[in-house]
Coordinates of C-alpha atoms and ligand atoms in Angstrom, one line a residue:
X7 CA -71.8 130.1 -165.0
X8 CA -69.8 128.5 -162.2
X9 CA -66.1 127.5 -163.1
X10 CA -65.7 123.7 -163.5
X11 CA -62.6 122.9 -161.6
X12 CA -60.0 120.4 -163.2
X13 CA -57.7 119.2 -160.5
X14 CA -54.4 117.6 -162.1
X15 CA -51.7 118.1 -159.1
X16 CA -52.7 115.0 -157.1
X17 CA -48.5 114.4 -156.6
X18 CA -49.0 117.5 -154.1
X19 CA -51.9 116.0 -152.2
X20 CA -55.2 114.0 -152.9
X21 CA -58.7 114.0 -151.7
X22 CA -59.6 111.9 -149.1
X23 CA -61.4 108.4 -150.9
X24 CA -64.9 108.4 -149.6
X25 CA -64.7 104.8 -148.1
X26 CA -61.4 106.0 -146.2
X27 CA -63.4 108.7 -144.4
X28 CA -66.4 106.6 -143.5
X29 CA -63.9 103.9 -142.0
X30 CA -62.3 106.5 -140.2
X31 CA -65.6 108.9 -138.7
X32 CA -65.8 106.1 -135.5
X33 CA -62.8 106.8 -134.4
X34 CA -63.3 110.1 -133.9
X35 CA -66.5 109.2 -132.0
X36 CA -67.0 105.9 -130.7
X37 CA -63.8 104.2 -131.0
X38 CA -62.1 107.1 -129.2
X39 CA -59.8 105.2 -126.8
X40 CA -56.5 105.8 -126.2
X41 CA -55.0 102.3 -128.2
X42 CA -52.4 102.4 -125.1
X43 CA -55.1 102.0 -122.3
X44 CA -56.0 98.4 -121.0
X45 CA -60.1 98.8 -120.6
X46 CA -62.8 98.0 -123.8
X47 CA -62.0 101.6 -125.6
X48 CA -58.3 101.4 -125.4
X49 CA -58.4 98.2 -126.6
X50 CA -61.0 98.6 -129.5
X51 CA -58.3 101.8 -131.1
X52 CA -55.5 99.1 -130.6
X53 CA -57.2 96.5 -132.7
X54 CA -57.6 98.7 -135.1
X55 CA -54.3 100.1 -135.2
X56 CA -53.1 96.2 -135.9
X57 CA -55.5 96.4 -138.4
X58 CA -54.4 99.0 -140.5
X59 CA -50.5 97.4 -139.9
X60 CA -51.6 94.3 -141.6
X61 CA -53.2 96.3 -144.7
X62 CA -50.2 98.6 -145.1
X63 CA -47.6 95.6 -144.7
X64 CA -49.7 93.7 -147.8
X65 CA -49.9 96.5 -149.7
X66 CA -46.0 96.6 -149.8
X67 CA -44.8 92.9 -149.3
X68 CA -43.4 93.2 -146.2
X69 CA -42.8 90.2 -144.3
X70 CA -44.6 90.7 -140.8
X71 CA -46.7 94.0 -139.7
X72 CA -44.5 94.3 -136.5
X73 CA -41.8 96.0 -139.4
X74 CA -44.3 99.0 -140.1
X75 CA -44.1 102.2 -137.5
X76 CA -46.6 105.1 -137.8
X77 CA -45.8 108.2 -138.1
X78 CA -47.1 111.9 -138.6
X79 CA -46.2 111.7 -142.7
X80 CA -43.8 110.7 -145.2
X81 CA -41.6 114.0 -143.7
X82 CA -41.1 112.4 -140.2
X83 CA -41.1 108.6 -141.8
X84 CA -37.9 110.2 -143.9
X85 CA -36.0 112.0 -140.6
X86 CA -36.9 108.8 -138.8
X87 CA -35.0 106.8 -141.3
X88 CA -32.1 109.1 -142.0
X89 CA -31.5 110.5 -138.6
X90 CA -32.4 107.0 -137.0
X91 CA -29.8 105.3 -138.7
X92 CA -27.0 107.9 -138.4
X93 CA -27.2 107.5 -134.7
X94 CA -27.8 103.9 -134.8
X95 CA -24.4 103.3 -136.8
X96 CA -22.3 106.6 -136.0
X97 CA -19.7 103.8 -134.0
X98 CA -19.8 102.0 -137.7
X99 CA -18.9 105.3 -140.0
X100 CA -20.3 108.7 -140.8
X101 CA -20.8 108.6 -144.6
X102 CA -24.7 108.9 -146.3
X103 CA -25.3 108.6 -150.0
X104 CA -28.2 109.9 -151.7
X105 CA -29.5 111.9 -154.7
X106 CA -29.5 115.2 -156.0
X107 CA -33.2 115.1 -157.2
X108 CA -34.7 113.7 -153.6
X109 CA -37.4 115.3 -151.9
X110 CA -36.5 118.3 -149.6
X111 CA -37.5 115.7 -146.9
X112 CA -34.9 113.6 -147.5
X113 CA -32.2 116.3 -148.8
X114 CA -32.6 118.7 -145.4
X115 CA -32.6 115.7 -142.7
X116 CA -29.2 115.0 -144.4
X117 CA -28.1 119.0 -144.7
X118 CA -28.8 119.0 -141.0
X119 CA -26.8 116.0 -140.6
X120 CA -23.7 117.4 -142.2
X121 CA -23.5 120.0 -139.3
X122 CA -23.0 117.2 -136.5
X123 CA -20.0 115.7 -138.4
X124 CA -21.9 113.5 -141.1
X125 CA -20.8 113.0 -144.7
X126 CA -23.5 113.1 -147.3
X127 CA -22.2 112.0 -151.2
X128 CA -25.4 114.2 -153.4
X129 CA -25.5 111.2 -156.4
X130 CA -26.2 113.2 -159.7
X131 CA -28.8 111.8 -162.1
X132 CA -29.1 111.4 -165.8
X133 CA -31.2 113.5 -168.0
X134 CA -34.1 111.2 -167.3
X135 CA -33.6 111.9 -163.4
X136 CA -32.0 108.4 -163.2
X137 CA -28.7 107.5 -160.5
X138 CA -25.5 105.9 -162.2
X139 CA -25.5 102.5 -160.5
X140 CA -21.5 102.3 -161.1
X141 CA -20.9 105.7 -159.6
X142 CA -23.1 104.7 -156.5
X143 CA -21.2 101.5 -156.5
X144 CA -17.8 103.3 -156.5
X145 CA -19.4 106.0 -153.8
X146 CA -19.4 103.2 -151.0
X147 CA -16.8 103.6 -148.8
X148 CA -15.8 101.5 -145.4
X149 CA -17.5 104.5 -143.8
X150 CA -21.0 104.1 -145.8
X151 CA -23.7 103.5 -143.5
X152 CA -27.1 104.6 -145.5
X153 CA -27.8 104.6 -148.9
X154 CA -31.1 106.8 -149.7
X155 CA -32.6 106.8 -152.9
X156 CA -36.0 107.4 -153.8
X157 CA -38.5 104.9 -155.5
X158 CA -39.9 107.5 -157.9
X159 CA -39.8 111.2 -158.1
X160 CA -42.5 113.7 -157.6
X161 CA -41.8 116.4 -159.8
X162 CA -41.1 114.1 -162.9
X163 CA -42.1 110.9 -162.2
X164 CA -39.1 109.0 -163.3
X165 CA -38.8 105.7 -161.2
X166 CA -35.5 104.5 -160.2
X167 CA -33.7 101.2 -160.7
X168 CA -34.3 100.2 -157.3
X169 CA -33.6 96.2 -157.3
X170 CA -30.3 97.2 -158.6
X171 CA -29.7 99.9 -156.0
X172 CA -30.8 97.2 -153.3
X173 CA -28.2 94.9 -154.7
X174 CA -25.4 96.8 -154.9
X175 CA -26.5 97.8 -151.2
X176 CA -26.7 94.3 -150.0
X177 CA -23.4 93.1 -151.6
X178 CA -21.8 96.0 -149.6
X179 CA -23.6 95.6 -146.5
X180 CA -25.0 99.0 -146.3
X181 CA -28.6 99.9 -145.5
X182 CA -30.9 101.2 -148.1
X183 CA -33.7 103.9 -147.5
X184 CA -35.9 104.6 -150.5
X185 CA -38.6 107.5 -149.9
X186 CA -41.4 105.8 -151.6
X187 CA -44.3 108.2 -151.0
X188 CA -44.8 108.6 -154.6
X189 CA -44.7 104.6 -155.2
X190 CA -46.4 103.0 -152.5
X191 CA -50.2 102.7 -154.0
X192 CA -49.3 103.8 -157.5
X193 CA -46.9 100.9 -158.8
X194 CA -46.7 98.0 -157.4
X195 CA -44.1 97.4 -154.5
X196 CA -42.9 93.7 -153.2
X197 CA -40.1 94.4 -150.6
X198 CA -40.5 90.3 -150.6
X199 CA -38.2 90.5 -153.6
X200 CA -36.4 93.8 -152.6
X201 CA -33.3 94.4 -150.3
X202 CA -34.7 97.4 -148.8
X203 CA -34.3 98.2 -145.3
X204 CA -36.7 101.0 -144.8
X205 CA -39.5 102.4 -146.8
X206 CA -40.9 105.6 -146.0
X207 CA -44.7 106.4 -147.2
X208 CA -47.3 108.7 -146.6
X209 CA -51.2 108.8 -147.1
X210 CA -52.5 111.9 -148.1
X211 CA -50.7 111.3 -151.9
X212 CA -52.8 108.3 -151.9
X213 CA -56.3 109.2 -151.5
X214 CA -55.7 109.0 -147.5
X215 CA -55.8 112.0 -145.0
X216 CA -53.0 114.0 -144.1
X217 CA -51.0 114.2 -141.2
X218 CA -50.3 110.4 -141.6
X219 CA -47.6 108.0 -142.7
X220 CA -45.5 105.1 -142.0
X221 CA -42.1 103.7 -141.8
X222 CA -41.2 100.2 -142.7
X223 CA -38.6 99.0 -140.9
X224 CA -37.0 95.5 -142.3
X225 CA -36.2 93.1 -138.9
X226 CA -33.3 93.3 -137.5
X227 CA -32.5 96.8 -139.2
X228 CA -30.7 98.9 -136.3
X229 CA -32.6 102.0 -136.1
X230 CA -32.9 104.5 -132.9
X231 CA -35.5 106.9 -132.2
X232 CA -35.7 110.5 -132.7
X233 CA -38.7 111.1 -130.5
X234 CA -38.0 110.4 -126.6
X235 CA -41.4 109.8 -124.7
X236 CA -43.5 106.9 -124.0
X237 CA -43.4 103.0 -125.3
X238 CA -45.4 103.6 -128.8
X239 CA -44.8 101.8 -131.2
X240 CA -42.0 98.8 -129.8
X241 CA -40.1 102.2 -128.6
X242 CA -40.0 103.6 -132.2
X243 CA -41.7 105.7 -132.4
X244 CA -43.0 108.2 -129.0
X245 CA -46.7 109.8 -128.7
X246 CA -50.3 109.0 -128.6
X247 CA -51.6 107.1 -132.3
X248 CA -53.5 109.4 -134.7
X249 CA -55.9 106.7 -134.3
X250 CA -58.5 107.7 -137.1
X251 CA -56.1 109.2 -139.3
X252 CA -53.9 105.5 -139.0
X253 CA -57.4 103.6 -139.9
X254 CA -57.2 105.7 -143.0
X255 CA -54.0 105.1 -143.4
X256 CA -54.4 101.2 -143.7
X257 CA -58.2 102.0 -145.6
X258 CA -56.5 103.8 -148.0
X259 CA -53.5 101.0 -148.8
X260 CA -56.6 98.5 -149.1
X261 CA -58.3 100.1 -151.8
X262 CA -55.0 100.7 -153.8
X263 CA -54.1 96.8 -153.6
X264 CA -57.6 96.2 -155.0
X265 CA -57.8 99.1 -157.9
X266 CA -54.0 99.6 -158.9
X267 CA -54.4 97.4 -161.8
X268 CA -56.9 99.5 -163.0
X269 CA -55.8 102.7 -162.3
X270 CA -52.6 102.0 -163.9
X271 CA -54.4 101.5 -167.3
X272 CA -56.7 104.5 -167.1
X273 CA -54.0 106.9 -165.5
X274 CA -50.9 106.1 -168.2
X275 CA -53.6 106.5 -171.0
X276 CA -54.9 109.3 -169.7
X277 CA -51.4 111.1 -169.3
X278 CA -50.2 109.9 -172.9
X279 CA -53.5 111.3 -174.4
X280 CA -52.6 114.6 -172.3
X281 CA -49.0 114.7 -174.0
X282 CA -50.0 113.9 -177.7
X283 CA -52.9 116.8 -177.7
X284 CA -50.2 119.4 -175.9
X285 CA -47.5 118.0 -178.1
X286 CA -49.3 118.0 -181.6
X287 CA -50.7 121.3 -180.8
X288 CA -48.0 123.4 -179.3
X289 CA -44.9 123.6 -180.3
X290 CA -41.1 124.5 -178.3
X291 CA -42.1 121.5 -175.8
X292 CA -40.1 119.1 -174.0
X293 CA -41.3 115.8 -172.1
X294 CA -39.6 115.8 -168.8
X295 CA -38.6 113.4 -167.0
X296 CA -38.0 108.7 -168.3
X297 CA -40.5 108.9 -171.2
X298 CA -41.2 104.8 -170.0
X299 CA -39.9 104.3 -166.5
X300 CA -42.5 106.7 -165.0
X301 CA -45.2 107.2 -162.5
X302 CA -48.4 106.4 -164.6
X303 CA -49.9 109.8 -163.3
X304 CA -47.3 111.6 -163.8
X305 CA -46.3 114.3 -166.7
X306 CA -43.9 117.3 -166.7
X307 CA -43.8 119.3 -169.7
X308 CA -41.6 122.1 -170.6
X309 CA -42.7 125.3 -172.8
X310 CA -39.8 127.0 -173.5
X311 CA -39.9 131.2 -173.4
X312 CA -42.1 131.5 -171.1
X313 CA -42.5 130.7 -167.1
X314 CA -43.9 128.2 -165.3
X315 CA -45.6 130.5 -163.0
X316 CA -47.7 132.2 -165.3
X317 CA -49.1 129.2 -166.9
X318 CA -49.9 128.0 -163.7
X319 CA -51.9 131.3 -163.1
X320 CA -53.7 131.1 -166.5
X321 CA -54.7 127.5 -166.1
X322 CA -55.8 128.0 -162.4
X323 CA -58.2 131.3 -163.9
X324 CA -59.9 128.6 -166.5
X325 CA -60.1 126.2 -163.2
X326 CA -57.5 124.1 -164.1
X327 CA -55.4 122.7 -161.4
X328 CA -51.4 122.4 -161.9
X329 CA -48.0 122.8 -160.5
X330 CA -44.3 123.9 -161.8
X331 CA -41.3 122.8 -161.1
X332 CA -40.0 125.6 -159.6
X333 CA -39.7 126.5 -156.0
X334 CA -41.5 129.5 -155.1
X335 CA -42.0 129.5 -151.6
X336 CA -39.4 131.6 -151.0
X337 CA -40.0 134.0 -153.7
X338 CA -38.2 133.8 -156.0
X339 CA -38.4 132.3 -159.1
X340 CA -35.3 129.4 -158.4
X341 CA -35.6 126.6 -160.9
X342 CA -36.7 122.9 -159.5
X343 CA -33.3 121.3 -157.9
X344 CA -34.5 118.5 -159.5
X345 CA -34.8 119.7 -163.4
X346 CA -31.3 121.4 -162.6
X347 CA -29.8 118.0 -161.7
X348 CA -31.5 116.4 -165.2
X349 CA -29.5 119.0 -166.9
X350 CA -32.7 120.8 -168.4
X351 CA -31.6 124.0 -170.4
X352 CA -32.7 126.8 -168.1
X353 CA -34.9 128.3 -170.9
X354 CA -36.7 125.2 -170.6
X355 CA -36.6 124.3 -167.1
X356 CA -38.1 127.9 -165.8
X357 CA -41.4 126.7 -168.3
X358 CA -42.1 123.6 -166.8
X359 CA -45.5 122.5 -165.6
X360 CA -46.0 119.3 -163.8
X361 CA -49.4 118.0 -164.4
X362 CA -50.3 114.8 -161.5
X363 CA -53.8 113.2 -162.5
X364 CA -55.8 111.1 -159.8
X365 CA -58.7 108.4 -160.0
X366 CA -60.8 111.2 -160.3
X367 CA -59.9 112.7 -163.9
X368 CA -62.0 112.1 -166.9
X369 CA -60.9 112.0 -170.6
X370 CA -63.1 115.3 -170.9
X371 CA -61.0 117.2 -168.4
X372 CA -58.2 116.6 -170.2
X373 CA -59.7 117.5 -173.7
X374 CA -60.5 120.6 -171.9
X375 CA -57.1 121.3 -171.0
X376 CA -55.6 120.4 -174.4
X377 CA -58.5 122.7 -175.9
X378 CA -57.5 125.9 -173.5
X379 CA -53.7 125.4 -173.1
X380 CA -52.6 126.3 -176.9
X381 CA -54.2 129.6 -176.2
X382 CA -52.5 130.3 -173.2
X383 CA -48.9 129.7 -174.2
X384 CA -49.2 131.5 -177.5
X385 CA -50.7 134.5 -175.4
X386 CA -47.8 134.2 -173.1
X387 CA -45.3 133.9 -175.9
X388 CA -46.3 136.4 -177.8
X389 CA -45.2 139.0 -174.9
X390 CA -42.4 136.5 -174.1
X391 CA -38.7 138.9 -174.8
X392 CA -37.2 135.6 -175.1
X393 CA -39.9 134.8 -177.6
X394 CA -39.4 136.9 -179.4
X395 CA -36.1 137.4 -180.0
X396 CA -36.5 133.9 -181.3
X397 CA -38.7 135.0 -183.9
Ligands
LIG430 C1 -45.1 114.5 -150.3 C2 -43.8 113.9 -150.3 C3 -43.1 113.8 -149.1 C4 -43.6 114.3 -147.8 O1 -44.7 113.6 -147.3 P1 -45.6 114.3 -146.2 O2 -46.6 113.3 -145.8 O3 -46.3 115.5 -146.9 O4 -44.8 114.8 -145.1 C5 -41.9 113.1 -149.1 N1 -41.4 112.6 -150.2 C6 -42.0 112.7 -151.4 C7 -41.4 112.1 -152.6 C8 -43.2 113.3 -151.5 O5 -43.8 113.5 -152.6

């Protein structure tokens, strides 16, 4: 019998919506004008591209499409912001703030930063992931020029106090980035009633395809550009439009505006059924991560003695889909920066398993995980040595 695959990491990437590829297949074919040439085809890719600004720029509340810039992802819509504004504003001072639990998209730009003579102040967060608004408050320095804090985080889900953060910002006069890939689509977002400056977000987290994000940028914001080459984008942002993938783009925010509602019902019960049947039935767990001020989709549990990594293996052999916390690209087994900077006990930290459901999860597939996973960690336990020396 063929494995039934249960995919529950949708924070790492989604499938493309059905609708979002159907509105995008013309402009691979058709529509296939360059949206910078004058004649019928150019001009049919640029309408289109407008398009998809207006659809983004509602989904978000921003004030006038002209303040969202395309770009190849949330990675280059976060180096954009960062690096745009630190050359923008290096006359005004030399001094970033951000987080200790940000995205490595956000937490490298300003690594690489610090080598050309930048400050960076690395914020630490609560056990909950959350910033200390007084210690950001007492941060600021005549020198400040960014403040970049993200919306919510991917790894735990715990959203951030962000029309505080975009106060304290505006009373100082300093610019406020949030990285709001994991946000934008998932909870609702009115930069009408927000002091952000810019907004970074990315499709493929979203049900759009990869390769594709934007960068609001409020008016006025003084921002240069990292790319040098033609006029795209009101001088923004250089190269050719990724035309179909930008259609998907502004599909994608479309749909979200129409089904958030929804979703938001299904996914938080969903996720709390998901934590009761893990919680009831295993025990040595830890939620982590706000238990309230969370992504709806989101939940990252740690099972203490054992690692992440085998879990991960276990569940992918019954076709279940998952994440940890931990980085392992490099090999070794490092716990998640961002679990470090919540203060998780290590025992617990190197156990953690993030679990990201979509639109497409049903209450059976996660019956089906609560079913299989008791199984699994007592197996695991059982030839734990820190298990056991428990017991
Ligand atoms: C995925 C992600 C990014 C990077 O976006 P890409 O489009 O994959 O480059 C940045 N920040 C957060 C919080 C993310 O989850």
């Amino acid at each position: 019998m063929e494995l039934k695959r249960i995919y529950l990491d949708n924070n790492a990437t989604t499938p493309v919506h059905p609708e979002v590829l159907s509105e995008m297949l013309p402009y691979y074919k058709e529509i296939f004008g360059n949206p910078s040439s004058v004649h019928w085809f150019g001009q049919q890719a640029h309408n289109a591209i407008q398009q998809a600004r207006e659809k983004v720029a509602k989904l978000i509340g921003a004030e006038n499409s002209s303040e969202i810039v395309f770009t190849s992802g949330g990675t280059e819509a976060n180096n954009l912001a960062i690096k745009g504004v630190a050359l923008a504003l290096k006359e005004k001072g030399n001094h970033i703030i951000t987080s200790k639990i940000e995205h490595h998209a956000v937490l490298n730009p300003c690594k690489n930063l610090e080598k050309f003579g930048f400050e960076v102040t690395y914020l630490p967060v609560d056990k909950y992931g959350i910033i200390d608004l007084d210690n950001l408050k007492k941060s600021i320095t005549k020198k400040t020029i960014l403040v970049s804090i993200m919306f919510a985080n991917n790894e735990v889900g715990t959203i951030q106090p962000i029309e505080e953060i975009s106060k304290i910002c505006s009373e100082n006069g300093v610019y406020l980035h949030t990285d709001a890939v994991q946000a934008v689509g998932k909870i609702p977002i009115n930069l009408k009633e927000l002091n952000i400056n810019l907004l970074s977000l990315s499709a493929h987290k979203i049900y759009g395809p990869k390769g594709v994000g934007a960068l609001y940028i409020r008016k006025g914001t003084r921002i240069q550009s990292i790319l040098q080459g033609g006029h795209h984008e009101k001088n923004r942002r250089a190269g050719t439009e990724n035309v179909p993938g930008i259609v998907g783009l502004g599909k994608t925010c479309e749909i979200a505006k129409k089904d958030m509602e929804k979703e938001i019902k299904t996914l938080t019960y969903l996720r709390d059924k998901l934590w009761e049947g893990i919680s009831k039935k295993i025990e040595d767990v830890q939620l982590n991560g706000h238990p309230e001020k969370r992504l709806p989709n989101t939940l990252n549990v740690s099972f203490k003695f054992i690692e992440g990594e085998s879990i991960l293996l276990n569940l992918d052999l019954k076709g279940v889909a998952v994440s940890t916390g931990s980085a392992c690209t490099s090999g070794t087994l490092e716990p998640s920066h961002v679990l470090k900077a919540m203060g998780v006990d290590p025992v617990f930290a190197q156990g953690a398993i993030r679990f990201s459901l979509g639109r497409e999860n049903t209450e059976e597939e996660i019956d089906y995980v609560v079913d299989i996973l008791p199984e699994i960690i007592s197996k695991l336990r059982a030839i734990s040595p820190l298990y056991k020396k428990k017991s």
